[in-house]
PDB file of N, CA and C in Angstrom:
ATOM      1  N   PHE A 453       2.182 -43.654   0.712  1.00 67.00           N
ATOM      2  CA  PHE A 453       1.977 -44.559  -0.065  1.00 67.00           C
ATOM      3  C   PHE A 453       0.708 -44.718  -0.328  1.00 67.00           C
ATOM      4  N   PHE A 454      -0.252 -44.140   0.114  1.00 68.00           N
ATOM      5  CA  PHE A 454      -2.295 -44.581   0.454  1.00 68.00           C
ATOM      6  C   PHE A 454      -2.552 -43.268  -1.175  1.00 68.00           C
ATOM      7  N   ARG A 455      -1.955 -42.007  -0.286  1.00 71.00           N
ATOM      8  CA  ARG A 455      -1.684 -40.929  -1.282  1.00 71.00           C
ATOM      9  C   ARG A 455      -1.764 -41.124  -3.067  1.00 71.00           C
ATOM     10  N   ASN A 456      -1.033 -42.086  -2.757  1.00 72.00           N
ATOM     11  CA  ASN A 456      -0.115 -41.958  -4.437  1.00 72.00           C
ATOM     12  C   ASN A 456      -0.895 -42.999  -4.900  1.00 72.00           C
ATOM     13  N   THR A 457      -2.236 -43.994  -3.888  1.00 72.00           N
ATOM     14  CA  THR A 457      -1.930 -45.635  -4.331  1.00 72.00           C
ATOM     15  C   THR A 457      -3.738 -45.931  -4.426  1.00 72.00           C
ATOM     16  N   HIS A 458      -4.951 -44.505  -3.774  1.00 75.00           N
ATOM     17  CA  HIS A 458      -6.204 -44.977  -3.546  1.00 75.00           C
ATOM     18  C   HIS A 458      -7.429 -44.702  -4.459  1.00 75.00           C
ATOM     19  N   PRO A 459      -7.533 -44.392  -5.818  1.00 74.00           N
ATOM     20  CA  PRO A 459      -8.232 -44.574  -6.578  1.00 74.00           C
ATOM     21  C   PRO A 459      -8.645 -42.763  -6.597  1.00 74.00           C
ATOM     22  N   LEU A 460      -9.051 -42.386  -5.389  1.00 79.00           N
ATOM     23  CA  LEU A 460     -10.196 -40.950  -5.797  1.00 79.00           C
ATOM     24  C   LEU A 460      -8.899 -40.407  -4.671  1.00 79.00           C
ATOM     25  N   LEU A 461      -8.659 -40.318  -3.763  1.00 79.00           N
ATOM     26  CA  LEU A 461      -7.883 -38.986  -3.180  1.00 79.00           C
ATOM     27  C   LEU A 461      -6.079 -39.169  -3.739  1.00 79.00           C
ATOM     28  N   GLY A 462      -5.647 -40.318  -4.608  1.00 78.00           N
ATOM     29  CA  GLY A 462      -5.310 -40.132  -6.043  1.00 78.00           C
ATOM     30  C   GLY A 462      -5.141 -39.080  -6.717  1.00 78.00           C
ATOM     31  N   ILE A 463      -6.101 -38.641  -6.764  1.00 79.00           N
ATOM     32  CA  ILE A 463      -6.639 -37.197  -7.820  1.00 79.00           C
ATOM     33  C   ILE A 463      -5.977 -36.183  -7.272  1.00 79.00           C
ATOM     34  N   CYS A 464      -6.229 -36.117  -6.393  1.00 82.00           N
ATOM     35  CA  CYS A 464      -6.228 -35.294  -5.165  1.00 82.00           C
ATOM     36  C   CYS A 464      -5.034 -34.813  -5.276  1.00 82.00           C
ATOM     37  N   PHE A 465      -4.508 -35.798  -4.464  1.00 79.00           N
ATOM     38  CA  PHE A 465      -3.365 -35.795  -3.311  1.00 79.00           C
ATOM     39  C   PHE A 465      -2.169 -36.761  -3.748  1.00 79.00           C
ATOM     40  N   GLN A 466      -1.822 -36.505  -4.950  1.00 78.00           N
ATOM     41  CA  GLN A 466      -0.524 -37.161  -5.436  1.00 78.00           C
ATOM     42  C   GLN A 466       0.470 -36.459  -5.716  1.00 78.00           C
ATOM     43  N   HIS A 467       1.752 -37.498  -5.566  1.00 77.00           N
ATOM     44  CA  HIS A 467       2.932 -36.130  -5.020  1.00 77.00           C
ATOM     45  C   HIS A 467       3.278 -36.162  -6.835  1.00 77.00           C
ATOM     46  N   GLU A 468       3.879 -34.757  -7.180  1.00 79.00           N
ATOM     47  CA  GLU A 468       4.114 -34.044  -8.162  1.00 79.00           C
ATOM     48  C   GLU A 468       5.792 -34.856  -9.393  1.00 79.00           C
ATOM     49  N   LEU A 469       5.929 -36.289  -8.446  1.00 81.00           N
ATOM     50  CA  LEU A 469       7.127 -36.810  -9.274  1.00 81.00           C
ATOM     51  C   LEU A 469       6.875 -38.088  -9.204  1.00 81.00           C
ATOM     52  N   HIS A 470       5.298 -38.101  -9.218  1.00 75.00           N
ATOM     53  CA  HIS A 470       4.942 -39.392  -9.608  1.00 75.00           C
ATOM     54  C   HIS A 470       4.392 -40.197 -10.960  1.00 75.00           C
ATOM     55  N   PRO A 471       5.009 -40.297 -11.341  1.00 80.00           N
ATOM     56  CA  PRO A 471       4.577 -40.584 -13.479  1.00 80.00           C
ATOM     57  C   PRO A 471       3.079 -40.478 -13.384  1.00 80.00           C
ATOM     58  N   CYS A 472       2.274 -41.648 -12.706  1.00 78.00           N
ATOM     59  CA  CYS A 472       0.987 -41.140 -13.140  1.00 78.00           C
ATOM     60  C   CYS A 472       0.149 -39.557 -13.292  1.00 78.00           C
ATOM     61  N   THR A 473      -0.065 -39.139 -14.246  1.00 83.00           N
ATOM     62  CA  THR A 473      -1.067 -37.996 -14.244  1.00 83.00           C
ATOM     63  C   THR A 473      -2.595 -37.705 -13.067  1.00 83.00           C
ATOM     64  N   VAL A 474      -2.834 -36.458 -13.439  1.00 83.00           N
ATOM     65  CA  VAL A 474      -4.043 -36.703 -13.290  1.00 83.00           C
ATOM     66  C   VAL A 474      -5.157 -37.364 -13.988  1.00 83.00           C
ATOM     67  N   TYR A 475      -5.137 -36.941 -15.187  1.00 88.00           N
ATOM     68  CA  TYR A 475      -5.537 -38.088 -16.728  1.00 88.00           C
ATOM     69  C   TYR A 475      -5.795 -38.875 -16.555  1.00 88.00           C
ATOM     70  N   ASP A 476      -4.447 -40.077 -15.878  1.00 84.00           N
ATOM     71  CA  ASP A 476      -4.556 -41.029 -16.062  1.00 84.00           C
ATOM     72  C   ASP A 476      -5.095 -41.334 -14.863  1.00 84.00           C
ATOM     73  N   ARG A 477      -5.013 -40.955 -14.209  1.00 84.00           N
ATOM     74  CA  ARG A 477      -5.551 -41.622 -12.927  1.00 84.00           C
ATOM     75  C   ARG A 477      -7.522 -41.256 -12.392  1.00 84.00           C
ATOM     76  N   VAL A 478      -7.507 -40.138 -13.493  1.00 88.00           N
ATOM     77  CA  VAL A 478      -9.359 -40.106 -13.587  1.00 88.00           C
ATOM     78  C   VAL A 478      -9.746 -41.313 -14.505  1.00 88.00           C
ATOM     79  N   VAL A 479      -8.665 -41.558 -15.462  1.00 87.00           N
ATOM     80  CA  VAL A 479      -9.324 -42.488 -16.504  1.00 87.00           C
ATOM     81  C   VAL A 479      -9.644 -43.837 -15.890  1.00 87.00           C
ATOM     82  N   PHE A 480      -8.606 -43.841 -14.905  1.00 85.00           N
ATOM     83  CA  PHE A 480      -8.147 -45.869 -14.432  1.00 85.00           C
ATOM     84  C   PHE A 480      -9.878 -45.763 -12.997  1.00 85.00           C
ATOM     85  N   LEU A 481      -9.826 -44.481 -12.530  1.00 86.00           N
ATOM     86  CA  LEU A 481     -11.034 -44.585 -11.884  1.00 86.00           C
ATOM     87  C   LEU A 481     -12.382 -44.903 -12.578  1.00 86.00           C
ATOM     88  N   VAL A 482     -12.642 -44.383 -13.667  1.00 90.00           N
ATOM     89  CA  VAL A 482     -14.131 -44.257 -14.328  1.00 90.00           C
ATOM     90  C   VAL A 482     -13.635 -45.629 -15.022  1.00 90.00           C
ATOM     91  N   ALA A 483     -12.939 -46.194 -15.078  1.00 88.00           N
ATOM     92  CA  ALA A 483     -12.734 -47.565 -15.912  1.00 88.00           C
ATOM     93  C   ALA A 483     -12.951 -48.101 -14.624  1.00 88.00           C
ATOM     94  N   SER A 484     -12.687 -48.490 -13.750  1.00 86.00           N
ATOM     95  CA  SER A 484     -12.585 -49.436 -12.314  1.00 86.00           C
ATOM     96  C   SER A 484     -14.027 -49.423 -12.322  1.00 86.00           C
ATOM     97  N   SER A 485     -15.152 -48.484 -11.924  1.00 87.00           N
ATOM     98  CA  SER A 485     -15.844 -48.181 -12.107  1.00 87.00           C
ATOM     99  C   SER A 485     -17.174 -48.511 -12.904  1.00 87.00           C
ATOM    100  N   SER A 486     -16.595 -48.633 -14.135  1.00 89.00           N
ATOM    101  CA  SER A 486     -17.126 -49.329 -14.674  1.00 89.00           C
ATOM    102  C   SER A 486     -17.595 -50.903 -14.888  1.00 89.00           C
ATOM    103  N   PHE A 487     -15.949 -51.201 -14.412  1.00 87.00           N
ATOM    104  CA  PHE A 487     -15.647 -52.202 -14.376  1.00 87.00           C
ATOM    105  C   PHE A 487     -16.648 -52.881 -13.306  1.00 87.00           C
ATOM    106  N   GLY A 488     -16.712 -52.526 -12.466  1.00 85.00           N
ATOM    107  CA  GLY A 488     -17.286 -52.464 -11.299  1.00 85.00           C
ATOM    108  C   GLY A 488     -18.427 -52.592 -11.811  1.00 85.00           C
ATOM    109  N   LEU A 489     -19.918 -52.127 -12.383  1.00 87.00           N
ATOM    110  CA  LEU A 489     -21.208 -52.342 -12.447  1.00 87.00           C
ATOM    111  C   LEU A 489     -20.726 -53.464 -13.334  1.00 87.00           C
ATOM    112  N   ILE A 490     -19.993 -53.342 -15.008  1.00 87.00           N
ATOM    113  CA  ILE A 490     -20.159 -54.202 -15.153  1.00 87.00           C
ATOM    114  C   ILE A 490     -20.083 -56.158 -14.630  1.00 87.00           C
ATOM    115  N   ALA A 491     -19.567 -56.241 -13.861  1.00 84.00           N
ATOM    116  CA  ALA A 491     -19.158 -57.611 -13.049  1.00 84.00           C
ATOM    117  C   ALA A 491     -20.707 -57.878 -12.512  1.00 84.00           C
ATOM    118  N   THR A 492     -21.233 -56.907 -11.322  1.00 83.00           N
ATOM    119  CA  THR A 492     -22.466 -56.562 -10.920  1.00 83.00           C
ATOM    120  C   THR A 492     -23.461 -56.911 -12.220  1.00 83.00           C
ATOM    121  N   SER A 493     -23.461 -56.204 -13.108  1.00 85.00           N
ATOM    122  CA  SER A 493     -24.430 -56.804 -13.955  1.00 85.00           C
ATOM    123  C   SER A 493     -24.621 -58.168 -14.567  1.00 85.00           C
ATOM    124  N   SER A 494     -23.159 -58.563 -14.761  1.00 84.00           N
ATOM    125  CA  SER A 494     -22.913 -60.192 -14.636  1.00 84.00           C
ATOM    126  C   SER A 494     -23.318 -60.804 -13.885  1.00 84.00           C
ATOM    127  N   VAL A 495     -23.156 -60.372 -11.997  1.00 82.00           N
ATOM    128  CA  VAL A 495     -23.893 -62.195 -11.903  1.00 82.00           C
ATOM    129  C   VAL A 495     -25.303 -61.925 -11.972  1.00 82.00           C
ATOM    130  N   VAL A 496     -25.847 -60.626 -11.920  1.00 81.00           N
ATOM    131  CA  VAL A 496     -27.223 -61.006 -12.134  1.00 81.00           C
ATOM    132  C   VAL A 496     -27.886 -60.756 -12.572  1.00 81.00           C
ATOM    133  N   LEU A 497     -27.292 -61.064 -14.312  1.00 84.00           N
ATOM    134  CA  LEU A 497     -27.762 -61.887 -15.662  1.00 84.00           C
ATOM    135  C   LEU A 497     -27.564 -62.871 -14.962  1.00 84.00           C
ATOM    136  N   GLY A 498     -26.180 -63.496 -14.851  1.00 83.00           N
ATOM    137  CA  GLY A 498     -26.622 -64.962 -14.744  1.00 83.00           C
ATOM    138  C   GLY A 498     -27.094 -65.312 -14.047  1.00 83.00           C
ATOM    139  N   PHE A 499     -27.790 -65.049 -13.110  1.00 80.00           N
ATOM    140  CA  PHE A 499     -29.192 -65.973 -11.966  1.00 80.00           C
ATOM    141  C   PHE A 499     -29.717 -65.738 -13.056  1.00 80.00           C
ATOM    142  N   HIS A 500     -29.638 -64.413 -13.469  1.00 79.00           N
ATOM    143  CA  HIS A 500     -31.600 -64.899 -14.152  1.00 79.00           C
ATOM    144  C   HIS A 500     -31.270 -65.592 -15.233  1.00 79.00           C
ATOM    145  N   PHE A 501     -31.013 -65.973 -16.653  1.00 84.00           N
ATOM    146  CA  PHE A 501     -30.923 -66.944 -17.160  1.00 84.00           C
ATOM    147  C   PHE A 501     -30.770 -68.064 -16.248  1.00 84.00           C
ATOM    148  N   SER A 502     -30.229 -68.629 -15.137  1.00 82.00           N
ATOM    149  CA  SER A 502     -30.030 -69.561 -14.351  1.00 82.00           C
ATOM    150  C   SER A 502     -31.234 -69.943 -13.857  1.00 82.00           C
ATOM    151  N   GLU A 503     -31.455 -71.337 -13.856  1.00 77.00           N
ATOM    152  CA  GLU A 503     -32.619 -72.201 -12.877  1.00 77.00           C
ATOM    153  C   GLU A 503     -32.141 -72.142 -11.209  1.00 77.00           C
ATOM    154  N   GLN A 504     -30.577 -70.871 -11.034  1.00 76.00           N
ATOM    155  CA  GLN A 504     -30.883 -71.036  -9.141  1.00 76.00           C
ATOM    156  C   GLN A 504     -31.825 -69.363  -9.338  1.00 76.00           C
ATOM    157  N   GLU A 505     -32.454 -70.020  -8.022  1.00 78.00           N
ATOM    158  CA  GLU A 505     -33.089 -68.078  -7.744  1.00 78.00           C
ATOM    159  C   GLU A 505     -32.102 -67.466  -6.750  1.00 78.00           C
ATOM    160  N   PRO A 506     -31.843 -66.361  -7.093  1.00 77.00           N
ATOM    161  CA  PRO A 506     -30.215 -65.557  -6.074  1.00 77.00           C
ATOM    162  C   PRO A 506     -31.193 -65.060  -4.797  1.00 77.00           C
ATOM    163  N   GLU A 507     -32.241 -65.477  -4.670  1.00 81.00           N
ATOM    164  CA  GLU A 507     -32.723 -64.845  -2.989  1.00 81.00           C
ATOM    165  C   GLU A 507     -33.253 -65.743  -2.179  1.00 81.00           C
ATOM    166  N   THR A 508     -32.320 -66.832  -2.592  1.00 81.00           N
ATOM    167  CA  THR A 508     -32.435 -67.971  -1.325  1.00 81.00           C
ATOM    168  C   THR A 508     -31.699 -68.154  -0.692  1.00 81.00           C
ATOM    169  N   VAL A 509     -31.681 -68.095   0.900  1.00 84.00           N
ATOM    170  CA  VAL A 509     -31.108 -67.134   1.897  1.00 84.00           C
ATOM    171  C   VAL A 509     -30.117 -68.475   2.136  1.00 84.00           C
ATOM    172  N   VAL A 510     -29.128 -68.409   2.659  1.00 84.00           N
ATOM    173  CA  VAL A 510     -28.378 -69.974   2.898  1.00 84.00           C
ATOM    174  C   VAL A 510     -28.173 -69.523   4.449  1.00 84.00           C
ATOM    175  N   HIS A 511     -27.659 -68.072   4.699  1.00 84.00           N
ATOM    176  CA  HIS A 511     -27.573 -67.971   6.232  1.00 84.00           C
ATOM    177  C   HIS A 511     -28.764 -66.518   7.007  1.00 84.00           C
ATOM    178  N   GLN A 512     -28.689 -66.780   8.311  1.00 87.00           N
ATOM    179  CA  GLN A 512     -29.554 -65.656   8.161  1.00 87.00           C
ATOM    180  C   GLN A 512     -29.580 -65.725   9.376  1.00 87.00           C
ATOM    181  N   PHE A 513     -29.450 -63.919  10.240  1.00 87.00           N
ATOM    182  CA  PHE A 513     -28.667 -63.357  11.275  1.00 87.00           C
ATOM    183  C   PHE A 513     -30.027 -63.056  11.752  1.00 87.00           C
ATOM    184  N   SER A 514     -30.269 -62.120  11.682  1.00 81.00           N
ATOM    185  CA  SER A 514     -31.705 -61.526  12.085  1.00 81.00           C
ATOM    186  C   SER A 514     -32.895 -61.436  10.615  1.00 81.00           C
ATOM    187  N   ASN A 515     -33.467 -60.973  11.056  1.00 81.00           N
ATOM    188  CA  ASN A 515     -34.759 -60.752  10.011  1.00 81.00           C
ATOM    189  C   ASN A 515     -34.143 -59.990   8.833  1.00 81.00           C
ATOM    190  N   ASP A 516     -33.525 -59.441   9.720  1.00 83.00           N
ATOM    191  CA  ASP A 516     -33.250 -58.030   8.892  1.00 83.00           C
ATOM    192  C   ASP A 516     -31.848 -58.087   7.838  1.00 83.00           C
ATOM    193  N   VAL A 517     -30.975 -58.991   8.413  1.00 85.00           N
ATOM    194  CA  VAL A 517     -29.639 -59.520   7.443  1.00 85.00           C
ATOM    195  C   VAL A 517     -29.329 -60.757   7.490  1.00 85.00           C
ATOM    196  N   LYS A 518     -29.651 -60.688   5.609  1.00 86.00           N
ATOM    197  CA  LYS A 518     -29.331 -62.730   4.964  1.00 86.00           C
ATOM    198  C   LYS A 518     -28.884 -62.974   4.196  1.00 86.00           C
ATOM    199  N   ILE A 519     -28.012 -63.346   4.493  1.00 85.00           N
ATOM    200  CA  ILE A 519     -27.257 -63.296   3.653  1.00 85.00           C
ATOM    201  C   ILE A 519     -27.931 -64.574   2.369  1.00 85.00           C
ATOM    202  N   THR A 520     -27.946 -64.529   0.887  1.00 85.00           N
ATOM    203  CA  THR A 520     -27.936 -65.255   0.411  1.00 85.00           C
ATOM    204  C   THR A 520     -27.219 -65.625  -1.715  1.00 85.00           C
ATOM    205  N   TYR A 521     -27.530 -66.213  -2.218  1.00 84.00           N
ATOM    206  CA  TYR A 521     -26.533 -67.216  -2.808  1.00 84.00           C
ATOM    207  C   TYR A 521     -25.780 -65.305  -4.188  1.00 84.00           C
ATOM    208  N   GLY A 522     -27.423 -64.437  -4.453  1.00 82.00           N
ATOM    209  CA  GLY A 522     -27.033 -63.450  -5.397  1.00 82.00           C
ATOM    210  C   GLY A 522     -25.657 -62.998  -4.597  1.00 82.00           C
ATOM    211  N   LEU A 523     -26.336 -62.418  -3.106  1.00 83.00           N
ATOM    212  CA  LEU A 523     -24.548 -62.101  -2.200  1.00 83.00           C
ATOM    213  C   LEU A 523     -23.002 -62.470  -2.449  1.00 83.00           C
ATOM    214  N   ILE A 524     -23.402 -63.522  -1.853  1.00 85.00           N
ATOM    215  CA  ILE A 524     -22.477 -64.276  -1.890  1.00 85.00           C
ATOM    216  C   ILE A 524     -21.144 -64.607  -3.175  1.00 85.00           C
ATOM    217  N   ALA A 525     -22.061 -64.612  -4.777  1.00 83.00           N
ATOM    218  CA  ALA A 525     -21.402 -64.475  -5.995  1.00 83.00           C
ATOM    219  C   ALA A 525     -21.052 -63.218  -6.200  1.00 83.00           C
ATOM    220  N   LEU A 526     -21.772 -61.714  -5.859  1.00 82.00           N
ATOM    221  CA  LEU A 526     -20.993 -60.993  -5.994  1.00 82.00           C
ATOM    222  C   LEU A 526     -20.423 -60.448  -4.862  1.00 82.00           C
ATOM    223  N   TRP A 527     -20.363 -60.772  -3.600  1.00 82.00           N
ATOM    224  CA  TRP A 527     -18.648 -60.950  -3.485  1.00 82.00           C
ATOM    225  C   TRP A 527     -17.619 -61.302  -3.387  1.00 82.00           C
ATOM    226  N   THR A 528     -18.066 -62.850  -4.038  1.00 85.00           N
ATOM    227  CA  THR A 528     -16.292 -63.847  -4.472  1.00 85.00           C
ATOM    228  C   THR A 528     -16.432 -63.421  -6.034  1.00 85.00           C
ATOM    229  N   PHE A 529     -16.894 -63.319  -7.223  1.00 82.00           N
ATOM    230  CA  PHE A 529     -17.011 -64.144  -8.316  1.00 82.00           C
ATOM    231  C   PHE A 529     -16.687 -61.630  -8.656  1.00 82.00           C
ATOM    232  N   GLY A 530     -18.008 -60.874  -8.355  1.00 81.00           N
ATOM    233  CA  GLY A 530     -17.780 -59.651  -9.125  1.00 81.00           C
ATOM    234  C   GLY A 530     -16.515 -58.710  -7.874  1.00 81.00           C
ATOM    235  N   GLY A 531     -15.953 -59.411  -7.205  1.00 83.00           N
ATOM    236  CA  GLY A 531     -14.792 -58.856  -5.950  1.00 83.00           C
ATOM    237  C   GLY A 531     -13.253 -59.267  -6.663  1.00 83.00           C
ATOM    238  N   ALA A 532     -13.414 -60.268  -7.661  1.00 86.00           N
ATOM    239  CA  ALA A 532     -12.098 -60.963  -8.003  1.00 86.00           C
ATOM    240  C   ALA A 532     -12.360 -60.663  -9.040  1.00 86.00           C
ATOM    241  N   LEU A 533     -13.407 -59.959  -9.463  1.00 85.00           N
ATOM    242  CA  LEU A 533     -12.754 -59.374 -11.016  1.00 85.00           C
ATOM    243  C   LEU A 533     -12.948 -58.413 -11.295  1.00 85.00           C
ATOM    244  N   HIS A 534     -13.402 -57.216  -9.927  1.00 82.00           N
ATOM    245  CA  HIS A 534     -12.916 -56.043 -10.597  1.00 82.00           C
ATOM    246  C   HIS A 534     -11.085 -56.147  -9.178  1.00 82.00           C
ATOM    247  N   SER A 535     -10.930 -56.603  -8.309  1.00 84.00           N
ATOM    248  CA  SER A 535      -9.963 -56.670  -7.770  1.00 84.00           C
ATOM    249  C   SER A 535      -8.853 -57.108  -9.309  1.00 84.00           C
ATOM    250  N   ILE A 536      -8.674 -58.348  -9.897  1.00 86.00           N
ATOM    251  CA  ILE A 536      -7.663 -58.343 -10.726  1.00 86.00           C
ATOM    252  C   ILE A 536      -7.623 -57.367 -12.185  1.00 86.00           C
ATOM    253  N   PHE A 537      -8.735 -57.148 -12.383  1.00 85.00           N
ATOM    254  CA  PHE A 537      -8.827 -55.504 -13.153  1.00 85.00           C
ATOM    255  C   PHE A 537      -8.110 -54.415 -12.309  1.00 85.00           C
ATOM    256  N   ASP A 538      -8.536 -54.071 -10.924  1.00 82.00           N
ATOM    257  CA  ASP A 538      -7.820 -52.938 -10.409  1.00 82.00           C
ATOM    258  C   ASP A 538      -5.601 -53.211 -10.834  1.00 82.00           C
ATOM    259  N   ILE A 539      -5.892 -54.886 -10.228  1.00 83.00           N
ATOM    260  CA  ILE A 539      -4.147 -54.005 -10.195  1.00 83.00           C
ATOM    261  C   ILE A 539      -3.238 -54.471 -11.665  1.00 83.00           C
ATOM    262  N   THR A 540      -4.259 -54.870 -12.612  1.00 85.00           N
ATOM    263  CA  THR A 540      -4.066 -54.890 -13.792  1.00 85.00           C
ATOM    264  C   THR A 540      -4.204 -54.013 -14.101  1.00 85.00           C
ATOM    265  N   LEU A 541      -4.550 -52.325 -14.100  1.00 79.00           N
ATOM    266  CA  LEU A 541      -4.652 -51.427 -14.353  1.00 79.00           C
ATOM    267  C   LEU A 541      -3.124 -50.384 -13.857  1.00 79.00           C
ATOM    268  N   TRP A 542      -3.098 -51.097 -13.100  1.00 75.00           N
ATOM    269  CA  TRP A 542      -1.686 -50.204 -12.187  1.00 75.00           C
ATOM    270  C   TRP A 542      -0.902 -51.174 -13.358  1.00 75.00           C
ATOM    271  N   TYR A 543      -0.795 -52.091 -13.850  1.00 79.00           N
ATOM    272  CA  TYR A 543       0.095 -52.461 -14.026  1.00 79.00           C
ATOM    273  C   TYR A 543       1.280 -52.219 -15.404  1.00 79.00           C
ATOM    274  N   ILE A 544      -0.378 -51.700 -16.303  1.00 72.00           N
ATOM    275  CA  ILE A 544      -0.008 -51.364 -17.470  1.00 72.00           C
ATOM    276  C   ILE A 544       1.161 -50.138 -18.246  1.00 72.00           C
TER     277      ILE A 544
END
């Protein structure tokens, strides 16, 4: 199951009877990576054009580990959109 559904490993280790070809898997990987960059860039641009500062610290674990509004937006908005896009690609 994992060899056929992983975006990168599926290119090299796919089952020969699986309906997705290597070309399809490369297109899925490039599209998924591109969409991830678009989602990340849209969150950054959203903070750029809004009044809220993305570097505002929500919680600080130590001097090195800080949770900011920008990170929370990337983890929730960007991650959710990226997951929905990947699932949509596999159901096409």
